[in-house]
Amino acid sequence: MITVEHVPQAETDYLAQLREAAQRFGDRSPQREDTLQTLESRGVLYADDPGRVVKRLARLNADWSLAKAIEQTPTRPATTTGSTLALSPDAFGADLLGLERLMGRNNLTGVAFLEGGYRAARSIGRVCVRTPEGGHYGTGFMVSPSLLLTNNHVLRSLEEAGHAVVQFDYQAGVDGRPLIPVTFRIDPHGFFATDRELDFTVVAVAESNEEGARLTDFDWLPLDGAQGKAILGEFVNIIQHPNGEPKQLALRENQIVDLLDSFVHYVTDTAPGSSGSPVFNDQWEVVALHHSAVPETDPDGQPLATDGTPWRPGMGEHRLAWKANEGVRVSRVLQALSRLTLTGNAARLRDELFQPPDRPRPESAPPTAAKPGPDGSVPDGSAPLASGPAVGITVPLRITVGVDTRAPGQRGPGRSAVPRVTALTAVTADGAGPARPGQVAASSAVTDAVAQDLDAALLNLRLGEARAYYVRDDDRAARDAYYAHVDADSYGEPLRQALTALLEETHGPRPSYKPARMLYPWVDLHPDRLLRSVYSGKTFTAEELIRADAAAEASRLRGMQEFLLRASAASADALAAELDELEASLPFNCEHVVPQSWFAKREPMRGDLHHLFACEPACNSFRGNYPYMDFPGFDEAVRDDCGMREKSGFEPEHSKGAVARATLYFLLRYPGLVGDRAREFPEERLPILLDWHENEPVTEYELHRNAAIAGIQGNRNPLIDHPEWARSIDFSGVWP
């Protein structure tokens, strides 16, 4: 059984959700008015962020110049002359219907749209809750072969979910007569994860019911966290069980009017009782999880009923006076789920949610050829689609990222101002060599590549079981030999320079960043052969984190594969941004004590094992890229199981000595790389690291780490081998 709940100190009733939605909607009134004016005066291509518009067109495999010409054409197109792009009437065939629909110019579409909607509707059911205190309804939809997604306020707790069922086919048939609903028991003991702030619950459903019906017969809706599924001004579709009624469809009268960081607002025909419904684009991709009406309110912010009186939950949602609706962005739901550290069957079920189905997604219109406009421009004069070095794309299985060595005039060894993807190389499904243009390796090649890494990591884990954890005499001999030519009596800058030169010279093998290969199976194990999160102290088996990272890597590779196949004309910056987004949404269970953003994710810093530690994504995210600091009191910072944080820094709950020594190693090994930009570790905080180093002496765990890393990449951490040197080294020379 797995229960993961996020319940802030706030009201948990639906009324609180309404108030929060109304507050968000009200706070965004100026931006929303600007959006509506732009939609009216210029059109959908200009209402949203240009980068998001480009991603949307790329996802549609669309031609920017043609989309722009359609937007500028006031009525049915006719051939024009002069500077305006000429569009003949026969140019508007079936392949352009998707673009016209996107821009609200045409409601005609191919009949495949209906087929896609029918298939999507199969996975949507009515959630029925019957508890001793009463009952209520909502909507939910399958997002994997086993898991259903709905709202937190529909299924608030494991106990409430234990009293719930989901009914599919609760709808009228083509003859108008009701179908016989197919009911499945909800199984929260198999999986249950809920988040009140984002108002979602993911829960397992029984594989079959008492009548022998199979859950898989109703299929599921894949979730995709990539950008480009919808933009401002686009119309969306909602399939729902409003007020617990039979399944209904709100079709293309639902316009997106605002996109927030975690939420989307749309004006729609959806009844407030449709909590937990999927919000679709015209390609029947899930854009958001519908969760709340935006109510009409009185001057005190109290939601109003349809008769103008204050609304109370007991009146029923159908009596709520509303003006818009709010959904939770699917990308935020996926990010929250990916950051959970799960084990056993729960981890397997969560990982299934991130696997793409082995069936094609329904399409509502055939794609057009993907290419930028004649001038390569994008909306409002922003950068051309293809900027910087040329990018050749075949199949996204092996990606080479070329990085500028440094910005002009910048100090530090090889600091990159902006990482740029300069080349993409694909391999065929059998891995024999580069794929030919147009040749697409099967998605199974991604699985095979990840499986090879997984097998190697598990093999390393098994080999380590027979090894002695730490042999003190052998390590002391290796230590003495390593520093044999360092003058132990030296002091200040000479000692720092000698150590820096030694660390660089002996850093022979420079492994790339793959924590599952070496960090989890051996390097970061504690004497009990378990892993401990560096900031929270939570304990995990090595196999748990190895498998969790393998699932994240598979999802990353598939996400990049899909992006490249969608956006074959993407710029180098767009590719780098997509890589960053995938890594943020699908993080590894690993922490760089010197954040990757401080060195632009470059190697060998990124894969240097001396500053990598096991860490669940929640703590990794909580720390962010804040530099370390000491807080004088608990009341002055946000506190978490991982530590304390405010805008000026982060203090770990655990392992201060270990992270201090790892950071000091990094400063010695890579002088000039930290502290040349805002929010990086400033020189005046060096005493914090030295105090942590002295207050928490070196442990057997760190001695083991140091010896294991030396055996892999050749160099050692002087602060672990000779703690007494810390006050003798002049660290001032490591800052730019």
PDB file of C-alpha atoms in Angstrom, residues 61-331:
ATOM      1  CA  ASN A  61       3.453  19.871 -37.728  1.00  0.00           C
ATOM      2  CA  ALA A  62       2.292  23.193 -39.166  1.00  0.00           C
ATOM      3  CA  ASP A  63       3.733  25.825 -41.480  1.00  0.00           C
ATOM      4  CA  TRP A  64       4.101  29.199 -39.736  1.00  0.00           C
ATOM      5  CA  SER A  65       3.870  31.318 -42.875  1.00  0.00           C
ATOM      6  CA  LEU A  66       0.680  29.578 -43.972  1.00  0.00           C
ATOM      7  CA  ALA A  67      -0.836  29.929 -40.502  1.00  0.00           C
ATOM      8  CA  LYS A  68       0.008  33.634 -40.572  1.00  0.00           C
ATOM      9  CA  ALA A  69      -1.577  33.997 -44.009  1.00  0.00           C
ATOM     10  CA  ILE A  70      -4.749  32.298 -42.807  1.00  0.00           C
ATOM     11  CA  GLU A  71      -4.888  34.629 -39.804  1.00  0.00           C
ATOM     12  CA  GLN A  72      -4.597  37.663 -42.073  1.00  0.00           C
ATOM     13  CA  THR A  73      -7.274  36.487 -44.504  1.00  0.00           C
ATOM     14  CA  PRO A  74     -10.583  38.135 -43.479  1.00  0.00           C
ATOM     15  CA  THR A  75     -12.938  35.781 -45.326  1.00  0.00           C
ATOM     16  CA  ARG A  76     -12.585  32.744 -47.531  1.00  0.00           C
ATOM     17  CA  PRO A  77      -9.177  33.106 -49.171  1.00  0.00           C
ATOM     18  CA  ALA A  78      -8.646  34.521 -52.601  1.00  0.00           C
ATOM     19  CA  THR A  79      -5.460  35.052 -54.596  1.00  0.00           C
ATOM     20  CA  THR A  80      -3.897  38.413 -53.848  1.00  0.00           C
ATOM     21  CA  THR A  81      -0.914  40.270 -55.179  1.00  0.00           C
ATOM     22  CA  GLY A  82       1.730  42.585 -53.782  1.00  0.00           C
ATOM     23  CA  SER A  83       3.428  41.942 -50.466  1.00  0.00           C
ATOM     24  CA  THR A  84       0.587  39.845 -49.058  1.00  0.00           C
ATOM     25  CA  LEU A  85       1.105  36.115 -49.426  1.00  0.00           C
ATOM     26  CA  ALA A  86      -1.201  34.787 -52.156  1.00  0.00           C
ATOM     27  CA  LEU A  87      -3.533  31.946 -51.186  1.00  0.00           C
ATOM     28  CA  SER A  88      -5.654  30.367 -53.826  1.00  0.00           C
ATOM     29  CA  PRO A  89      -9.046  28.849 -52.904  1.00  0.00           C
ATOM     30  CA  ASP A  90      -7.795  25.328 -53.522  1.00  0.00           C
ATOM     31  CA  ALA A  91      -5.028  25.859 -50.955  1.00  0.00           C
ATOM     32  CA  PHE A  92      -7.596  25.392 -48.213  1.00  0.00           C
ATOM     33  CA  GLY A  93      -7.989  21.650 -48.373  1.00  0.00           C
ATOM     34  CA  ALA A  94      -8.430  19.114 -45.598  1.00  0.00           C
ATOM     35  CA  ASP A  95      -4.821  19.477 -44.471  1.00  0.00           C
ATOM     36  CA  LEU A  96      -5.446  23.067 -43.347  1.00  0.00           C
ATOM     37  CA  LEU A  97      -8.601  22.460 -41.341  1.00  0.00           C
ATOM     38  CA  GLY A  98      -6.598  21.897 -38.170  1.00  0.00           C
ATOM     39  CA  LEU A  99      -4.922  25.289 -38.556  1.00  0.00           C
ATOM     40  CA  GLU A 100      -8.171  27.072 -39.325  1.00  0.00           C
ATOM     41  CA  ARG A 101      -9.794  25.459 -36.310  1.00  0.00           C
ATOM     42  CA  LEU A 102      -6.868  26.454 -34.123  1.00  0.00           C
ATOM     43  CA  MET A 103      -7.411  30.074 -35.133  1.00  0.00           C
ATOM     44  CA  GLY A 104     -11.201  29.914 -34.806  1.00  0.00           C
ATOM     45  CA  ARG A 105     -11.616  30.532 -38.523  1.00  0.00           C
ATOM     46  CA  ASN A 106     -13.444  27.355 -39.484  1.00  0.00           C
ATOM     47  CA  ASN A 107     -15.590  24.797 -37.667  1.00  0.00           C
ATOM     48  CA  LEU A 108     -15.308  22.207 -40.404  1.00  0.00           C
ATOM     49  CA  THR A 109     -13.158  19.187 -39.666  1.00  0.00           C
ATOM     50  CA  GLY A 110     -12.579  15.648 -40.855  1.00  0.00           C
ATOM     51  CA  VAL A 111     -14.740  12.854 -39.511  1.00  0.00           C
ATOM     52  CA  ALA A 112     -11.635  11.383 -37.837  1.00  0.00           C
ATOM     53  CA  PHE A 113     -12.256  14.038 -35.176  1.00  0.00           C
ATOM     54  CA  LEU A 114     -15.413  12.166 -34.135  1.00  0.00           C
ATOM     55  CA  GLU A 115     -13.582   8.857 -34.002  1.00  0.00           C
ATOM     56  CA  GLY A 116     -10.891  10.381 -31.804  1.00  0.00           C
ATOM     57  CA  GLY A 117     -13.522  11.813 -29.470  1.00  0.00           C
ATOM     58  CA  TYR A 118     -15.305   8.469 -29.222  1.00  0.00           C
ATOM     59  CA  ARG A 119     -12.086   6.701 -28.287  1.00  0.00           C
ATOM     60  CA  ALA A 120     -11.198   9.369 -25.727  1.00  0.00           C
ATOM     61  CA  ALA A 121     -14.653   9.165 -24.144  1.00  0.00           C
ATOM     62  CA  ARG A 122     -14.291   5.446 -23.455  1.00  0.00           C
ATOM     63  CA  SER A 123     -11.741   6.113 -20.709  1.00  0.00           C
ATOM     64  CA  ILE A 124     -13.906   8.617 -18.809  1.00  0.00           C
ATOM     65  CA  GLY A 125     -16.196   7.492 -16.009  1.00  0.00           C
ATOM     66  CA  ARG A 126     -18.442   8.736 -13.248  1.00  0.00           C
ATOM     67  CA  VAL A 127     -16.844   8.533  -9.793  1.00  0.00           C
ATOM     68  CA  CYS A 128     -19.426   7.619  -7.137  1.00  0.00           C
ATOM     69  CA  VAL A 129     -18.554   8.009  -3.448  1.00  0.00           C
ATOM     70  CA  ARG A 130     -20.759   6.502  -0.752  1.00  0.00           C
ATOM     71  CA  THR A 131     -19.570   7.033   2.826  1.00  0.00           C
ATOM     72  CA  PRO A 132     -21.447   6.745   6.122  1.00  0.00           C
ATOM     73  CA  GLU A 133     -21.593  10.551   6.155  1.00  0.00           C
ATOM     74  CA  GLY A 134     -23.204  10.774   2.705  1.00  0.00           C
ATOM     75  CA  GLY A 135     -22.228  10.652  -0.937  1.00  0.00           C
ATOM     76  CA  HIS A 136     -21.155  12.712  -3.932  1.00  0.00           C
ATOM     77  CA  TYR A 137     -20.200  12.375  -7.594  1.00  0.00           C
ATOM     78  CA  GLY A 138     -17.356  13.475  -9.780  1.00  0.00           C
ATOM     79  CA  THR A 139     -15.650  12.593 -13.047  1.00  0.00           C
ATOM     80  CA  GLY A 140     -12.443  10.633 -13.476  1.00  0.00           C
ATOM     81  CA  PHE A 141     -10.457   9.182 -16.353  1.00  0.00           C
ATOM     82  CA  MET A 142      -7.933   6.414 -16.788  1.00  0.00           C
ATOM     83  CA  VAL A 143      -4.366   7.621 -17.370  1.00  0.00           C
ATOM     84  CA  SER A 144      -2.676   4.200 -17.441  1.00  0.00           C
ATOM     85  CA  PRO A 145      -3.892   0.590 -17.563  1.00  0.00           C
ATOM     86  CA  SER A 146      -4.401   0.717 -13.774  1.00  0.00           C
ATOM     87  CA  LEU A 147      -4.617   4.337 -12.567  1.00  0.00           C
ATOM     88  CA  LEU A 148      -7.446   6.857 -12.576  1.00  0.00           C
ATOM     89  CA  LEU A 149      -7.031  10.638 -12.291  1.00  0.00           C
ATOM     90  CA  THR A 150      -9.619  12.853 -10.617  1.00  0.00           C
ATOM     91  CA  ASN A 151      -9.688  15.789  -8.191  1.00  0.00           C
ATOM     92  CA  ASN A 152      -8.536  15.807  -4.599  1.00  0.00           C
ATOM     93  CA  HIS A 153     -11.899  17.258  -3.589  1.00  0.00           C
ATOM     94  CA  VAL A 154     -13.606  14.261  -5.264  1.00  0.00           C
ATOM     95  CA  LEU A 155     -11.414  11.690  -3.468  1.00  0.00           C
ATOM     96  CA  ARG A 156      -9.818  13.471  -0.512  1.00  0.00           C
ATOM     97  CA  SER A 157      -8.404  10.532   1.406  1.00  0.00           C
ATOM     98  CA  LEU A 158      -7.556   6.862   1.214  1.00  0.00           C
ATOM     99  CA  GLU A 159     -10.583   6.120   3.405  1.00  0.00           C
ATOM    100  CA  GLU A 160     -12.925   8.068   1.118  1.00  0.00           C
ATOM    101  CA  ALA A 161     -11.492   6.347  -1.956  1.00  0.00           C
ATOM    102  CA  GLY A 162     -12.171   3.006  -0.275  1.00  0.00           C
ATOM    103  CA  HIS A 163     -15.895   3.815  -0.466  1.00  0.00           C
ATOM    104  CA  ALA A 164     -15.803   4.751  -4.171  1.00  0.00           C
ATOM    105  CA  VAL A 165     -16.426   3.121  -7.519  1.00  0.00           C
ATOM    106  CA  VAL A 166     -16.025   4.321 -11.095  1.00  0.00           C
ATOM    107  CA  GLN A 167     -18.740   3.694 -13.697  1.00  0.00           C
ATOM    108  CA  PHE A 168     -17.958   3.559 -17.415  1.00  0.00           C
ATOM    109  CA  ASP A 169     -20.611   3.667 -20.149  1.00  0.00           C
ATOM    110  CA  TYR A 170     -22.914   5.711 -17.928  1.00  0.00           C
ATOM    111  CA  GLN A 171     -24.356   7.415 -21.006  1.00  0.00           C
ATOM    112  CA  ALA A 172     -26.951   7.177 -23.737  1.00  0.00           C
ATOM    113  CA  GLY A 173     -26.389   4.962 -26.747  1.00  0.00           C
ATOM    114  CA  VAL A 174     -26.811   6.002 -30.375  1.00  0.00           C
ATOM    115  CA  ASP A 175     -30.510   5.147 -30.125  1.00  0.00           C
ATOM    116  CA  GLY A 176     -30.964   7.482 -27.167  1.00  0.00           C
ATOM    117  CA  ARG A 177     -31.490   4.671 -24.703  1.00  0.00           C
ATOM    118  CA  PRO A 178     -29.213   4.420 -21.664  1.00  0.00           C
ATOM    119  CA  LEU A 179     -26.382   1.902 -21.792  1.00  0.00           C
ATOM    120  CA  ILE A 180     -25.756  -0.464 -18.912  1.00  0.00           C
ATOM    121  CA  PRO A 181     -22.992   1.082 -16.748  1.00  0.00           C
ATOM    122  CA  VAL A 182     -19.899  -1.032 -16.101  1.00  0.00           C
ATOM    123  CA  THR A 183     -18.731  -0.530 -12.518  1.00  0.00           C
ATOM    124  CA  PHE A 184     -15.248  -1.118 -11.090  1.00  0.00           C
ATOM    125  CA  ARG A 185     -14.111  -0.887  -7.501  1.00  0.00           C
ATOM    126  CA  ILE A 186     -11.524   1.791  -6.736  1.00  0.00           C
ATOM    127  CA  ASP A 187      -8.505   0.258  -4.986  1.00  0.00           C
ATOM    128  CA  PRO A 188      -6.604   2.869  -2.932  1.00  0.00           C
ATOM    129  CA  HIS A 189      -4.559   0.154  -1.211  1.00  0.00           C
ATOM    130  CA  GLY A 190      -2.956  -0.551  -4.578  1.00  0.00           C
ATOM    131  CA  PHE A 191      -2.002   3.085  -5.200  1.00  0.00           C
ATOM    132  CA  PHE A 192      -3.125   6.410  -3.783  1.00  0.00           C
ATOM    133  CA  ALA A 193      -1.422   9.780  -4.261  1.00  0.00           C
ATOM    134  CA  THR A 194      -3.169  13.086  -3.691  1.00  0.00           C
ATOM    135  CA  ASP A 195      -2.240  16.776  -3.673  1.00  0.00           C
ATOM    136  CA  ARG A 196      -4.646  19.315  -2.254  1.00  0.00           C
ATOM    137  CA  GLU A 197      -2.833  22.369  -3.644  1.00  0.00           C
ATOM    138  CA  LEU A 198      -2.983  21.090  -7.231  1.00  0.00           C
ATOM    139  CA  ASP A 199      -6.310  19.385  -6.477  1.00  0.00           C
ATOM    140  CA  PHE A 200      -5.574  16.011  -7.997  1.00  0.00           C
ATOM    141  CA  THR A 201      -5.796  12.396  -6.856  1.00  0.00           C
ATOM    142  CA  VAL A 202      -4.356   9.406  -8.675  1.00  0.00           C
ATOM    143  CA  VAL A 203      -5.731   6.068  -7.502  1.00  0.00           C
ATOM    144  CA  ALA A 204      -5.671   2.443  -8.617  1.00  0.00           C
ATOM    145  CA  VAL A 205      -8.759   0.719 -10.001  1.00  0.00           C
ATOM    146  CA  ALA A 206      -9.525  -3.008  -9.764  1.00  0.00           C
ATOM    147  CA  GLU A 207      -8.458  -4.966 -12.854  1.00  0.00           C
ATOM    148  CA  SER A 208     -11.895  -6.559 -13.277  1.00  0.00           C
ATOM    149  CA  ASN A 209     -15.346  -6.443 -11.734  1.00  0.00           C
ATOM    150  CA  GLU A 210     -17.670  -9.101 -10.371  1.00  0.00           C
ATOM    151  CA  GLU A 211     -19.240  -9.630 -13.786  1.00  0.00           C
ATOM    152  CA  GLY A 212     -15.844 -10.366 -15.339  1.00  0.00           C
ATOM    153  CA  ALA A 213     -15.482  -7.111 -17.291  1.00  0.00           C
ATOM    154  CA  ARG A 214     -11.871  -6.027 -17.775  1.00  0.00           C
ATOM    155  CA  LEU A 215     -10.674  -2.519 -16.974  1.00  0.00           C
ATOM    156  CA  THR A 216      -8.319  -2.500 -19.968  1.00  0.00           C
ATOM    157  CA  ASP A 217     -11.320  -2.741 -22.307  1.00  0.00           C
ATOM    158  CA  PHE A 218     -11.893   0.954 -21.588  1.00  0.00           C
ATOM    159  CA  ASP A 219      -8.378   2.003 -22.596  1.00  0.00           C
ATOM    160  CA  TRP A 220      -6.673   5.061 -21.098  1.00  0.00           C
ATOM    161  CA  LEU A 221      -5.642   8.608 -21.980  1.00  0.00           C
ATOM    162  CA  PRO A 222      -1.852   9.182 -22.104  1.00  0.00           C
ATOM    163  CA  LEU A 223      -0.571  12.278 -20.330  1.00  0.00           C
ATOM    164  CA  ASP A 224       2.160  14.382 -21.932  1.00  0.00           C
ATOM    165  CA  GLY A 225       3.985  17.070 -19.993  1.00  0.00           C
ATOM    166  CA  ALA A 226       5.570  18.758 -23.032  1.00  0.00           C
ATOM    167  CA  GLN A 227       4.565  22.257 -24.097  1.00  0.00           C
ATOM    168  CA  GLY A 228       2.598  22.942 -27.256  1.00  0.00           C
ATOM    169  CA  LYS A 229      -0.697  21.217 -26.501  1.00  0.00           C
ATOM    170  CA  ALA A 230      -2.708  24.459 -26.391  1.00  0.00           C
ATOM    171  CA  ILE A 231      -2.253  28.243 -26.531  1.00  0.00           C
ATOM    172  CA  LEU A 232      -4.270  31.307 -25.547  1.00  0.00           C
ATOM    173  CA  GLY A 233      -7.366  31.750 -27.654  1.00  0.00           C
ATOM    174  CA  GLU A 234      -7.565  28.110 -28.665  1.00  0.00           C
ATOM    175  CA  PHE A 235     -10.791  26.194 -28.145  1.00  0.00           C
ATOM    176  CA  VAL A 236     -10.857  23.041 -26.050  1.00  0.00           C
ATOM    177  CA  ASN A 237     -13.291  20.176 -25.491  1.00  0.00           C
ATOM    178  CA  ILE A 238     -14.498  18.625 -22.249  1.00  0.00           C
ATOM    179  CA  ILE A 239     -16.112  15.222 -21.729  1.00  0.00           C
ATOM    180  CA  GLN A 240     -17.804  15.083 -18.360  1.00  0.00           C
ATOM    181  CA  HIS A 241     -20.462  13.828 -15.980  1.00  0.00           C
ATOM    182  CA  PRO A 242     -21.961  17.171 -14.893  1.00  0.00           C
ATOM    183  CA  ASN A 243     -23.736  16.902 -11.542  1.00  0.00           C
ATOM    184  CA  GLY A 244     -23.343  13.133 -11.749  1.00  0.00           C
ATOM    185  CA  GLU A 245     -25.474  13.008 -14.881  1.00  0.00           C
ATOM    186  CA  PRO A 246     -24.828  10.728 -17.888  1.00  0.00           C
ATOM    187  CA  LYS A 247     -21.704  11.512 -19.909  1.00  0.00           C
ATOM    188  CA  GLN A 248     -21.886  14.714 -21.951  1.00  0.00           C
ATOM    189  CA  LEU A 249     -19.634  16.732 -24.250  1.00  0.00           C
ATOM    190  CA  ALA A 250     -18.864  20.458 -24.263  1.00  0.00           C
ATOM    191  CA  LEU A 251     -17.513  20.889 -27.784  1.00  0.00           C
ATOM    192  CA  ARG A 252     -15.399  23.814 -29.040  1.00  0.00           C
ATOM    193  CA  GLU A 253     -17.216  26.600 -27.215  1.00  0.00           C
ATOM    194  CA  ASN A 254     -14.569  26.601 -24.529  1.00  0.00           C
ATOM    195  CA  GLN A 255     -11.925  29.262 -25.161  1.00  0.00           C
ATOM    196  CA  ILE A 256      -8.679  29.436 -23.206  1.00  0.00           C
ATOM    197  CA  VAL A 257      -8.410  32.967 -21.831  1.00  0.00           C
ATOM    198  CA  ASP A 258      -5.438  32.653 -19.463  1.00  0.00           C
ATOM    199  CA  LEU A 259      -2.496  30.346 -18.771  1.00  0.00           C
ATOM    200  CA  LEU A 260      -0.974  30.500 -15.296  1.00  0.00           C
ATOM    201  CA  ASP A 261       2.005  28.582 -14.014  1.00  0.00           C
ATOM    202  CA  SER A 262      -0.120  25.718 -12.676  1.00  0.00           C
ATOM    203  CA  PHE A 263      -3.626  26.491 -13.891  1.00  0.00           C
ATOM    204  CA  VAL A 264      -5.547  27.329 -17.075  1.00  0.00           C
ATOM    205  CA  HIS A 265      -8.733  29.426 -17.289  1.00  0.00           C
ATOM    206  CA  TYR A 266     -11.342  28.862 -19.968  1.00  0.00           C
ATOM    207  CA  VAL A 267     -14.822  30.121 -20.692  1.00  0.00           C
ATOM    208  CA  THR A 268     -16.944  27.040 -21.180  1.00  0.00           C
ATOM    209  CA  ASP A 269     -20.354  25.429 -21.043  1.00  0.00           C
ATOM    210  CA  THR A 270     -19.096  22.995 -18.427  1.00  0.00           C
ATOM    211  CA  ALA A 271     -21.298  22.648 -15.371  1.00  0.00           C
ATOM    212  CA  PRO A 272     -19.544  23.014 -12.021  1.00  0.00           C
ATOM    213  CA  GLY A 273     -20.317  19.389 -11.170  1.00  0.00           C
ATOM    214  CA  SER A 274     -17.787  18.172 -13.740  1.00  0.00           C
ATOM    215  CA  SER A 275     -14.899  18.030 -11.273  1.00  0.00           C
ATOM    216  CA  GLY A 276     -12.208  15.620 -12.480  1.00  0.00           C
ATOM    217  CA  SER A 277     -12.986  15.884 -16.206  1.00  0.00           C
ATOM    218  CA  PRO A 278     -10.238  15.909 -18.834  1.00  0.00           C
ATOM    219  CA  VAL A 279      -9.828  19.089 -20.905  1.00  0.00           C
ATOM    220  CA  PHE A 280      -8.838  18.195 -24.494  1.00  0.00           C
ATOM    221  CA  ASN A 281      -7.395  20.021 -27.461  1.00  0.00           C
ATOM    222  CA  ASP A 282      -8.706  19.198 -30.949  1.00  0.00           C
ATOM    223  CA  GLN A 283      -6.206  16.346 -31.259  1.00  0.00           C
ATOM    224  CA  TRP A 284      -7.786  14.784 -28.148  1.00  0.00           C
ATOM    225  CA  GLU A 285      -4.662  15.278 -26.076  1.00  0.00           C
ATOM    226  CA  VAL A 286      -5.308  16.014 -22.409  1.00  0.00           C
ATOM    227  CA  VAL A 287      -4.420  19.651 -21.727  1.00  0.00           C
ATOM    228  CA  ALA A 288      -5.698  20.025 -18.163  1.00  0.00           C
ATOM    229  CA  LEU A 289      -7.626  18.436 -15.324  1.00  0.00           C
ATOM    230  CA  HIS A 290     -10.841  20.387 -14.786  1.00  0.00           C
ATOM    231  CA  HIS A 291     -11.192  21.121 -11.084  1.00  0.00           C
ATOM    232  CA  SER A 292     -13.187  24.224 -10.233  1.00  0.00           C
ATOM    233  CA  ALA A 293     -15.685  26.768 -11.397  1.00  0.00           C
ATOM    234  CA  VAL A 294     -14.694  30.403 -11.094  1.00  0.00           C
ATOM    235  CA  PRO A 295     -17.731  31.676  -9.199  1.00  0.00           C
ATOM    236  CA  GLU A 296     -19.482  34.988  -9.147  1.00  0.00           C
ATOM    237  CA  THR A 297     -18.785  36.494  -5.736  1.00  0.00           C
ATOM    238  CA  ASP A 298     -20.136  39.181  -3.452  1.00  0.00           C
ATOM    239  CA  PRO A 299     -17.934  42.101  -2.260  1.00  0.00           C
ATOM    240  CA  ASP A 300     -16.621  39.908   0.563  1.00  0.00           C
ATOM    241  CA  GLY A 301     -15.455  37.201  -1.847  1.00  0.00           C
ATOM    242  CA  GLN A 302     -18.268  34.806  -0.934  1.00  0.00           C
ATOM    243  CA  PRO A 303     -19.431  32.636  -3.886  1.00  0.00           C
ATOM    244  CA  LEU A 304     -22.976  33.373  -5.005  1.00  0.00           C
ATOM    245  CA  ALA A 305     -25.814  31.035  -5.894  1.00  0.00           C
ATOM    246  CA  THR A 306     -27.878  31.429  -9.063  1.00  0.00           C
ATOM    247  CA  ASP A 307     -30.523  33.360  -7.110  1.00  0.00           C
ATOM    248  CA  GLY A 308     -27.967  35.901  -5.875  1.00  0.00           C
ATOM    249  CA  THR A 309     -27.761  34.586  -2.309  1.00  0.00           C
ATOM    250  CA  PRO A 310     -24.530  33.312  -0.725  1.00  0.00           C
ATOM    251  CA  TRP A 311     -23.776  29.800  -1.938  1.00  0.00           C
ATOM    252  CA  ARG A 312     -23.197  26.948   0.532  1.00  0.00           C
ATOM    253  CA  PRO A 313     -21.867  23.469  -0.308  1.00  0.00           C
ATOM    254  CA  GLY A 314     -25.139  21.891   0.840  1.00  0.00           C
ATOM    255  CA  MET A 315     -26.996  23.694  -1.956  1.00  0.00           C
ATOM    256  CA  GLY A 316     -25.257  21.582  -4.610  1.00  0.00           C
ATOM    257  CA  GLU A 317     -22.826  22.647  -7.289  1.00  0.00           C
ATOM    258  CA  HIS A 318     -25.596  23.053  -9.861  1.00  0.00           C
ATOM    259  CA  ARG A 319     -26.843  26.073  -7.862  1.00  0.00           C
ATOM    260  CA  LEU A 320     -23.492  27.874  -8.154  1.00  0.00           C
ATOM    261  CA  ALA A 321     -23.375  31.077 -10.215  1.00  0.00           C
ATOM    262  CA  TRP A 322     -20.184  30.941 -12.244  1.00  0.00           C
ATOM    263  CA  LYS A 323     -18.338  32.982 -14.865  1.00  0.00           C
ATOM    264  CA  ALA A 324     -15.472  30.771 -15.980  1.00  0.00           C
ATOM    265  CA  ASN A 325     -13.719  27.513 -15.189  1.00  0.00           C
ATOM    266  CA  GLU A 326     -10.255  26.518 -14.044  1.00  0.00           C
ATOM    267  CA  GLY A 327      -8.180  23.434 -14.832  1.00  0.00           C
ATOM    268  CA  VAL A 328      -4.886  22.130 -13.482  1.00  0.00           C
ATOM    269  CA  ARG A 329      -2.201  21.914 -16.161  1.00  0.00           C
ATOM    270  CA  VAL A 330      -1.253  18.312 -16.922  1.00  0.00           C
ATOM    271  CA  SER A 331       2.463  19.160 -16.893  1.00  0.00           C
TER     272      SER A 331
END
